[in-house]
PDB file of C-alpha atoms in Angstrom:
ATOM      1  CA  GLU A   1      84.736  74.656 119.042  1.00 76.00           C
ATOM      2  CA  PRO A   2      87.768  74.185 116.785  1.00 79.00           C
ATOM      3  CA  GLU A   3      87.016  73.685 113.121  1.00 89.00           C
ATOM      4  CA  VAL A   4      88.685  73.023 109.802  1.00 94.00           C
ATOM      5  CA  THR A   5      88.755  76.062 107.558  1.00 95.00           C
ATOM      6  CA  GLN A   6      89.258  76.277 103.817  1.00 96.00           C
ATOM      7  CA  THR A   7      90.034  79.113 101.435  1.00 96.00           C
ATOM      8  CA  PRO A   8      88.832  80.266  99.042  1.00 96.00           C
ATOM      9  CA  SER A   9      85.203  79.234  99.218  1.00 95.00           C
ATOM     10  CA  HIS A  10      84.936  79.487  95.437  1.00 96.00           C
ATOM     11  CA  GLN A  11      87.714  79.503  92.853  1.00 97.00           C
ATOM     12  CA  VAL A  12      87.202  80.056  89.153  1.00 98.00           C
ATOM     13  CA  THR A  13      90.105  79.278  86.853  1.00 97.00           C
ATOM     14  CA  GLN A  14      90.797  78.688  83.215  1.00 97.00           C
ATOM     15  CA  MET A  15      91.702  75.302  81.858  1.00 97.00           C
ATOM     16  CA  GLY A  16      95.432  74.695  82.020  1.00 97.00           C
ATOM     17  CA  GLN A  17      96.025  77.034  84.940  1.00 97.00           C
ATOM     18  CA  GLU A  18      97.470  76.005  88.265  1.00 98.00           C
ATOM     19  CA  VAL A  19      95.371  76.336  91.401  1.00 98.00           C
ATOM     20  CA  ILE A  20      96.185  75.978  95.061  1.00 97.00           C
ATOM     21  CA  LEU A  21      93.454  75.163  97.530  1.00 98.00           C
ATOM     22  CA  ARG A  22      94.187  75.929 101.133  1.00 97.00           C
ATOM     23  CA  CYS A  23      93.113  74.310 104.352  1.00 97.00           C
ATOM     24  CA  VAL A  24      93.841  74.936 107.996  1.00 96.00           C
ATOM     25  CA  PRO A  25      93.232  71.702 109.912  1.00 95.00           C
ATOM     26  CA  ILE A  26      92.386  71.620 113.581  1.00 92.00           C
ATOM     27  CA  SER A  27      95.576  72.547 115.396  1.00 89.00           C
ATOM     28  CA  ASN A  28      96.356  69.364 117.328  1.00 87.00           C
ATOM     29  CA  HIS A  29      95.271  66.966 114.592  1.00 90.00           C
ATOM     30  CA  LEU A  30      97.840  64.688 113.019  1.00 89.00           C
ATOM     31  CA  TYR A  31      96.239  63.265 109.895  1.00 90.00           C
ATOM     32  CA  PHE A  32      95.007  65.334 106.974  1.00 93.00           C
ATOM     33  CA  TYR A  33      92.910  64.450 103.962  1.00 95.00           C
ATOM     34  CA  TRP A  34      91.572  65.814 100.703  1.00 97.00           C
ATOM     35  CA  TYR A  35      88.323  64.647  99.146  1.00 97.00           C
ATOM     36  CA  ARG A  36      86.541  65.634  95.962  1.00 96.00           C
ATOM     37  CA  GLN A  37      82.827  65.782  95.176  1.00 93.00           C
ATOM     38  CA  ILE A  38      81.774  66.332  91.584  1.00 94.00           C
ATOM     39  CA  LEU A  39      78.353  67.979  91.473  1.00 89.00           C
ATOM     40  CA  GLY A  40      75.613  65.434  92.101  1.00 84.00           C
ATOM     41  CA  GLN A  41      78.034  62.620  92.802  1.00 87.00           C
ATOM     42  CA  LYS A  42      79.504  61.005  95.866  1.00 88.00           C
ATOM     43  CA  VAL A  43      82.444  62.220  97.867  1.00 92.00           C
ATOM     44  CA  GLU A  44      85.706  60.606  96.723  1.00 94.00           C
ATOM     45  CA  PHE A  45      88.929  60.196  98.671  1.00 94.00           C
ATOM     46  CA  LEU A  46      91.986  61.778  97.074  1.00 96.00           C
ATOM     47  CA  VAL A  47      94.868  61.619  99.521  1.00 96.00           C
ATOM     48  CA  SER A  48      95.889  61.349 103.144  1.00 92.00           C
ATOM     49  CA  PHE A  49      98.902  62.978 104.734  1.00 93.00           C
ATOM     50  CA  TYR A  50     100.759  62.255 107.940  1.00 90.00           C
ATOM     51  CA  ASN A  51     104.117  63.259 109.340  1.00 88.00           C
ATOM     52  CA  ASN A  52     104.851  65.450 106.325  1.00 91.00           C
ATOM     53  CA  GLU A  53     104.332  62.796 103.729  1.00 92.00           C
ATOM     54  CA  ILE A  54     101.573  61.163 101.746  1.00 94.00           C
ATOM     55  CA  SER A  55     100.224  58.096 103.522  1.00 90.00           C
ATOM     56  CA  GLU A  56      97.730  56.910 100.975  1.00 90.00           C
ATOM     57  CA  LYS A  57      96.328  58.156  97.700  1.00 92.00           C
ATOM     58  CA  SER A  58      93.563  57.096  95.371  1.00 92.00           C
ATOM     59  CA  GLU A  59      93.803  56.506  91.643  1.00 91.00           C
ATOM     60  CA  ILE A  60      92.270  59.938  91.122  1.00 93.00           C
ATOM     61  CA  PHE A  61      95.335  61.548  92.680  1.00 95.00           C
ATOM     62  CA  ASP A  62      97.586  61.489  89.632  1.00 94.00           C
ATOM     63  CA  ASP A  63     100.708  63.469  88.808  1.00 94.00           C
ATOM     64  CA  GLN A  64      98.835  66.712  88.330  1.00 96.00           C
ATOM     65  CA  PHE A  65      97.964  66.767  92.018  1.00 97.00           C
ATOM     66  CA  SER A  66     100.285  67.476  94.909  1.00 97.00           C
ATOM     67  CA  VAL A  67      99.879  68.234  98.593  1.00 97.00           C
ATOM     68  CA  GLU A  68     102.027  70.130 100.979  1.00 95.00           C
ATOM     69  CA  ARG A  69     102.140  71.308 104.544  1.00 92.00           C
ATOM     70  CA  PRO A  70     104.297  74.379 104.063  1.00 87.00           C
ATOM     71  CA  ASP A  71     104.148  75.502 107.676  1.00 87.00           C
ATOM     72  CA  GLY A  72     102.702  74.341 110.958  1.00 78.00           C
ATOM     73  CA  SER A  73      99.148  75.236 110.113  1.00 87.00           C
ATOM     74  CA  ASN A  74      98.331  75.146 106.401  1.00 93.00           C
ATOM     75  CA  PHE A  75      97.670  72.088 104.269  1.00 96.00           C
ATOM     76  CA  THR A  76      97.437  72.709 100.538  1.00 97.00           C
ATOM     77  CA  LEU A  77      96.253  70.876  97.460  1.00 98.00           C
ATOM     78  CA  LYS A  78      97.802  71.969  94.174  1.00 98.00           C
ATOM     79  CA  ILE A  79      96.438  71.105  90.766  1.00 98.00           C
ATOM     80  CA  ARG A  80      99.140  71.876  88.229  1.00 96.00           C
ATOM     81  CA  SER A  81      97.193  72.099  84.982  1.00 95.00           C
ATOM     82  CA  THR A  82      93.478  72.144  85.562  1.00 97.00           C
ATOM     83  CA  LYS A  83      91.042  70.323  83.319  1.00 96.00           C
ATOM     84  CA  LEU A  84      87.324  70.856  82.896  1.00 97.00           C
ATOM     85  CA  GLU A  85      86.681  67.617  84.758  1.00 96.00           C
ATOM     86  CA  ASP A  86      88.476  68.964  87.822  1.00 97.00           C
ATOM     87  CA  SER A  87      85.446  71.159  88.497  1.00 98.00           C
ATOM     88  CA  ALA A  88      84.143  69.953  91.845  1.00 97.00           C
ATOM     89  CA  MET A  89      83.884  70.680  95.542  1.00 95.00           C
ATOM     90  CA  TYR A  90      87.120  69.916  97.324  1.00 97.00           C
ATOM     91  CA  PHE A  91      86.918  69.070 101.003  1.00 96.00           C
ATOM     92  CA  CYS A  92      89.758  69.036 103.468  1.00 96.00           C
ATOM     93  CA  ALA A  93      89.476  66.913 106.604  1.00 94.00           C
ATOM     94  CA  SER A  94      91.614  66.206 109.631  1.00 92.00           C
ATOM     95  CA  THR A  95      91.654  63.790 112.507  1.00 88.00           C
ATOM     96  CA  LEU A  96      93.511  63.464 115.750  1.00 83.00           C
ATOM     97  CA  GLY A  97      93.737  59.760 116.326  1.00 70.00           C
ATOM     98  CA  GLN A  98      94.847  56.729 114.459  1.00 59.00           C
ATOM     99  CA  GLY A  99      92.499  54.833 112.273  1.00 52.00           C
ATOM    100  CA  ALA A 100      88.841  55.526 112.192  1.00 50.00           C
ATOM    101  CA  LEU A 101      88.652  56.003 115.933  1.00 59.00           C
ATOM    102  CA  GLY A 102      89.631  59.500 115.072  1.00 64.00           C
ATOM    103  CA  GLU A 103      86.587  61.213 113.673  1.00 79.00           C
ATOM    104  CA  GLN A 104      87.380  63.040 110.460  1.00 87.00           C
ATOM    105  CA  TYR A 105      86.379  66.678 110.740  1.00 90.00           C
ATOM    106  CA  PHE A 106      85.550  68.247 107.410  1.00 93.00           C
ATOM    107  CA  GLY A 107      86.009  71.805 106.270  1.00 94.00           C
ATOM    108  CA  PRO A 108      83.267  73.704 104.432  1.00 92.00           C
ATOM    109  CA  GLY A 109      84.812  72.971 101.049  1.00 95.00           C
ATOM    110  CA  THR A 110      86.161  74.946  98.105  1.00 96.00           C
ATOM    111  CA  ARG A 111      84.086  74.998  94.949  1.00 96.00           C
ATOM    112  CA  LEU A 112      86.466  74.857  91.989  1.00 98.00           C
ATOM    113  CA  THR A 113      85.106  75.859  88.607  1.00 98.00           C
ATOM    114  CA  VAL A 114      87.312  75.284  85.578  1.00 98.00           C
ATOM    115  CA  THR A 115      86.249  77.119  82.437  1.00 97.00           C
TER     116      THR A 115
ATOM    117  CA  ALA B   1      88.100  47.199  97.041  1.00 70.00           C
ATOM    118  CA  GLN B   2      85.373  48.321  99.364  1.00 80.00           C
ATOM    119  CA  THR B   3      82.072  49.560  98.028  1.00 90.00           C
ATOM    120  CA  VAL B   4      79.228  51.348  99.747  1.00 95.00           C
ATOM    121  CA  THR B   5      75.722  51.300  98.282  1.00 96.00           C
ATOM    122  CA  GLN B   6      72.828  53.566  99.146  1.00 97.00           C
ATOM    123  CA  SER B   7      69.807  52.444  97.185  1.00 95.00           C
ATOM    124  CA  GLN B   8      67.501  55.360  98.008  1.00 96.00           C
ATOM    125  CA  PRO B   9      68.415  58.484  96.013  1.00 95.00           C
ATOM    126  CA  GLU B  10      65.695  60.517  97.712  1.00 97.00           C
ATOM    127  CA  MET B  11      63.247  60.163 100.572  1.00 97.00           C
ATOM    128  CA  SER B  12      60.556  62.478 101.858  1.00 97.00           C
ATOM    129  CA  VAL B  13      58.714  62.260 105.176  1.00 97.00           C
ATOM    130  CA  GLN B  14      56.553  64.494 107.315  1.00 97.00           C
ATOM    131  CA  GLU B  15      57.981  66.313 110.276  1.00 97.00           C
ATOM    132  CA  ALA B  16      57.964  64.221 113.481  1.00 97.00           C
ATOM    133  CA  GLU B  17      57.873  60.946 111.571  1.00 97.00           C
ATOM    134  CA  THR B  18      60.544  58.280 111.795  1.00 98.00           C
ATOM    135  CA  VAL B  19      62.620  57.545 108.713  1.00 98.00           C
ATOM    136  CA  THR B  20      65.175  54.861 107.940  1.00 98.00           C
ATOM    137  CA  LEU B  21      67.949  55.273 105.393  1.00 98.00           C
ATOM    138  CA  SER B  22      69.555  52.133 104.072  1.00 98.00           C
ATOM    139  CA  CYS B  23      73.197  51.360 103.381  1.00 98.00           C
ATOM    140  CA  THR B  24      74.977  48.191 102.392  1.00 97.00           C
ATOM    141  CA  TYR B  25      78.677  47.685 101.958  1.00 96.00           C
ATOM    142  CA  ASP B  26      81.082  45.107 100.698  1.00 94.00           C
ATOM    143  CA  THR B  27      84.402  44.260 102.268  1.00 89.00           C
ATOM    144  CA  SER B  28      86.605  41.309 103.027  1.00 87.00           C
ATOM    145  CA  GLU B  29      87.888  42.935 106.191  1.00 85.00           C
ATOM    146  CA  SER B  30      86.702  41.790 109.608  1.00 84.00           C
ATOM    147  CA  ASN B  31      87.466  45.001 111.457  1.00 85.00           C
ATOM    148  CA  TYR B  32      86.277  48.303 110.102  1.00 88.00           C
ATOM    149  CA  TYR B  33      84.266  51.402 110.886  1.00 89.00           C
ATOM    150  CA  LEU B  34      81.043  52.760 109.475  1.00 92.00           C
ATOM    151  CA  PHE B  35      79.742  56.296 109.545  1.00 93.00           C
ATOM    152  CA  TRP B  36      76.771  58.384 108.568  1.00 96.00           C
ATOM    153  CA  TYR B  37      77.565  61.928 107.481  1.00 95.00           C
ATOM    154  CA  LYS B  38      75.042  64.695 106.938  1.00 95.00           C
ATOM    155  CA  GLN B  39      75.549  67.323 104.248  1.00 92.00           C
ATOM    156  CA  PRO B  40      73.054  70.184 104.502  1.00 90.00           C
ATOM    157  CA  PRO B  41      72.659  72.768 101.717  1.00 84.00           C
ATOM    158  CA  SER B  42      75.667  74.610 103.144  1.00 79.00           C
ATOM    159  CA  ARG B  43      77.701  71.586 101.891  1.00 79.00           C
ATOM    160  CA  GLN B  44      79.536  71.129 105.210  1.00 82.00           C
ATOM    161  CA  MET B  45      80.022  67.439 106.002  1.00 88.00           C
ATOM    162  CA  ILE B  46      78.924  66.677 109.545  1.00 91.00           C
ATOM    163  CA  LEU B  47      79.392  63.356 111.305  1.00 92.00           C
ATOM    164  CA  VAL B  48      76.074  62.027 112.557  1.00 95.00           C
ATOM    165  CA  ILE B  49      76.994  58.667 114.020  1.00 95.00           C
ATOM    166  CA  ARG B  50      79.788  56.089 114.052  1.00 92.00           C
ATOM    167  CA  GLN B  51      79.835  52.313 114.481  1.00 92.00           C
ATOM    168  CA  GLU B  52      82.803  50.061 115.125  1.00 89.00           C
ATOM    169  CA  ALA B  53      82.350  46.670 113.446  1.00 89.00           C
ATOM    170  CA  TYR B  54      83.634  44.752 116.459  1.00 88.00           C
ATOM    171  CA  LYS B  55      80.881  46.202 118.636  1.00 87.00           C
ATOM    172  CA  GLN B  56      77.641  44.273 118.548  1.00 85.00           C
ATOM    173  CA  GLN B  57      75.673  47.038 120.204  1.00 92.00           C
ATOM    174  CA  ASN B  58      74.105  49.479 117.793  1.00 95.00           C
ATOM    175  CA  ALA B  59      75.274  53.070 118.135  1.00 94.00           C
ATOM    176  CA  THR B  60      72.833  55.746 119.245  1.00 96.00           C
ATOM    177  CA  GLU B  61      73.117  59.526 119.274  1.00 94.00           C
ATOM    178  CA  ASN B  62      70.002  61.252 120.537  1.00 96.00           C
ATOM    179  CA  ARG B  63      67.382  60.920 117.760  1.00 97.00           C
ATOM    180  CA  PHE B  64      69.776  59.018 115.515  1.00 98.00           C
ATOM    181  CA  SER B  65      70.402  55.297 115.761  1.00 97.00           C
ATOM    182  CA  VAL B  66      71.759  52.592 113.528  1.00 97.00           C
ATOM    183  CA  ASN B  67      70.812  49.024 112.768  1.00 97.00           C
ATOM    184  CA  PHE B  68      74.120  47.300 112.129  1.00 96.00           C
ATOM    185  CA  GLN B  69      73.861  43.807 110.689  1.00 95.00           C
ATOM    186  CA  LYS B  70      77.422  42.605 110.195  1.00 94.00           C
ATOM    187  CA  ALA B  71      76.601  39.302 108.544  1.00 93.00           C
ATOM    188  CA  ALA B  72      74.320  41.021 106.051  1.00 95.00           C
ATOM    189  CA  LYS B  73      76.781  43.920 105.666  1.00 95.00           C
ATOM    190  CA  SER B  74      73.979  46.350 106.311  1.00 97.00           C
ATOM    191  CA  PHE B  75      74.140  49.649 108.184  1.00 97.00           C
ATOM    192  CA  SER B  76      70.899  51.611 108.221  1.00 98.00           C
ATOM    193  CA  LEU B  77      70.266  54.951 109.899  1.00 98.00           C
ATOM    194  CA  LYS B  78      67.050  55.637 111.761  1.00 98.00           C
ATOM    195  CA  ILE B  79      66.019  59.197 112.487  1.00 98.00           C
ATOM    196  CA  SER B  80      63.267  59.502 115.066  1.00 98.00           C
ATOM    197  CA  ASP B  81      61.008  62.510 115.514  1.00 97.00           C
ATOM    198  CA  SER B  82      62.370  64.040 112.319  1.00 97.00           C
ATOM    199  CA  GLN B  83      62.838  67.806 112.218  1.00 97.00           C
ATOM    200  CA  LEU B  84      62.960  70.313 109.379  1.00 96.00           C
ATOM    201  CA  GLY B  85      66.661  70.798 110.076  1.00 95.00           C
ATOM    202  CA  ASP B  86      67.273  67.158 109.238  1.00 97.00           C
ATOM    203  CA  THR B  87      66.722  67.977 105.574  1.00 97.00           C
ATOM    204  CA  ALA B  88      70.061  67.193 103.920  1.00 96.00           C
ATOM    205  CA  MET B  89      72.049  64.690 101.920  1.00 95.00           C
ATOM    206  CA  TYR B  90      73.063  61.714 104.033  1.00 97.00           C
ATOM    207  CA  PHE B  91      76.133  59.726 103.142  1.00 95.00           C
ATOM    208  CA  CYS B  92      77.087  56.336 104.463  1.00 96.00           C
ATOM    209  CA  ALA B  93      80.859  55.855 104.691  1.00 94.00           C
ATOM    210  CA  PHE B  94      83.292  53.046 105.421  1.00 90.00           C
ATOM    211  CA  THR B  95      86.906  52.746 106.401  1.00 87.00           C
ATOM    212  CA  GLU B  96      89.149  49.869 107.361  1.00 82.00           C
ATOM    213  CA  GLU B  97      90.660  49.558 110.775  1.00 72.00           C
ATOM    214  CA  GLY B  98      94.247  50.605 110.792  1.00 62.00           C
ATOM    215  CA  GLY B  99      96.380  53.678 110.651  1.00 52.00           C
ATOM    216  CA  GLY B 100      95.097  57.157 110.204  1.00 58.00           C
ATOM    217  CA  ALA B 101      95.940  56.995 106.525  1.00 69.00           C
ATOM    218  CA  ASP B 102      92.620  55.418 105.726  1.00 73.00           C
ATOM    219  CA  GLY B 103      90.392  57.506 103.584  1.00 86.00           C
ATOM    220  CA  LEU B 104      86.655  57.141 103.783  1.00 90.00           C
ATOM    221  CA  THR B 105      84.707  55.346 101.049  1.00 91.00           C
ATOM    222  CA  PHE B 106      81.339  57.027 100.603  1.00 94.00           C
ATOM    223  CA  GLY B 107      78.057  55.908  99.132  1.00 95.00           C
ATOM    224  CA  LYS B 108      76.231  58.064  96.595  1.00 93.00           C
ATOM    225  CA  GLY B 109      74.000  59.545  99.244  1.00 95.00           C
ATOM    226  CA  THR B 110      70.314  59.832 100.036  1.00 96.00           C
ATOM    227  CA  HIS B 111      68.569  63.174  99.784  1.00 96.00           C
ATOM    228  CA  LEU B 112      66.251  63.368 102.771  1.00 98.00           C
ATOM    229  CA  ILE B 113      63.484  65.939 102.706  1.00 97.00           C
ATOM    230  CA  ILE B 114      61.478  66.656 105.842  1.00 97.00           C
ATOM    231  CA  GLN B 115      58.122  68.180 104.957  1.00 97.00           C
ATOM    232  CA  PRO B 116      56.399  70.568 107.389  1.00 95.00           C
TER     233      PRO B 116
END
């Protein structure tokens, strides 16, 4: 069964450094998402991406964040200058169809630790 | 803005029992979608069940069913014949009807523990 994959599974970085989190969505899916889950808290929507551009973003997704689909398979989340409060699990998701009829398939997540 | 509330931080039941997890939400939209996601210790988010707001019939998936009360804005999950593998965090989630841009709004989750 096709699945969303994410790399790395765990990333440790120092405050102020740039990190890139990578995701490979399911191959025929059209919409891509990033979510964040701070330890012990709920999952929060960051951004959605369709047709090579951002479709929607939350207030969390400020100028230090960016997303890109550099080729036909990868979908990346870049954090330019990490802060301690960026420590969280980051989940990538993708869906085939429009709206919520398309089930969002989640990847296993990347645990980001900022020291 | 939409909000999703799960009022039970943790629940514990014996194996084979039936358990109901509660979820309420707030929205001004008339068409929307509701979901229950399971997050086991592996942290992978797995869709358990989905409900379209325009459907009056409650969704069912094997041992999992929902009680969707649109007027009350309530969306509870019932797990029948609970199994040890059901132990996980369960998140209720909401999204508006519309384009695929819609992100999911999650509740804070309920930690369900199935005791042997």
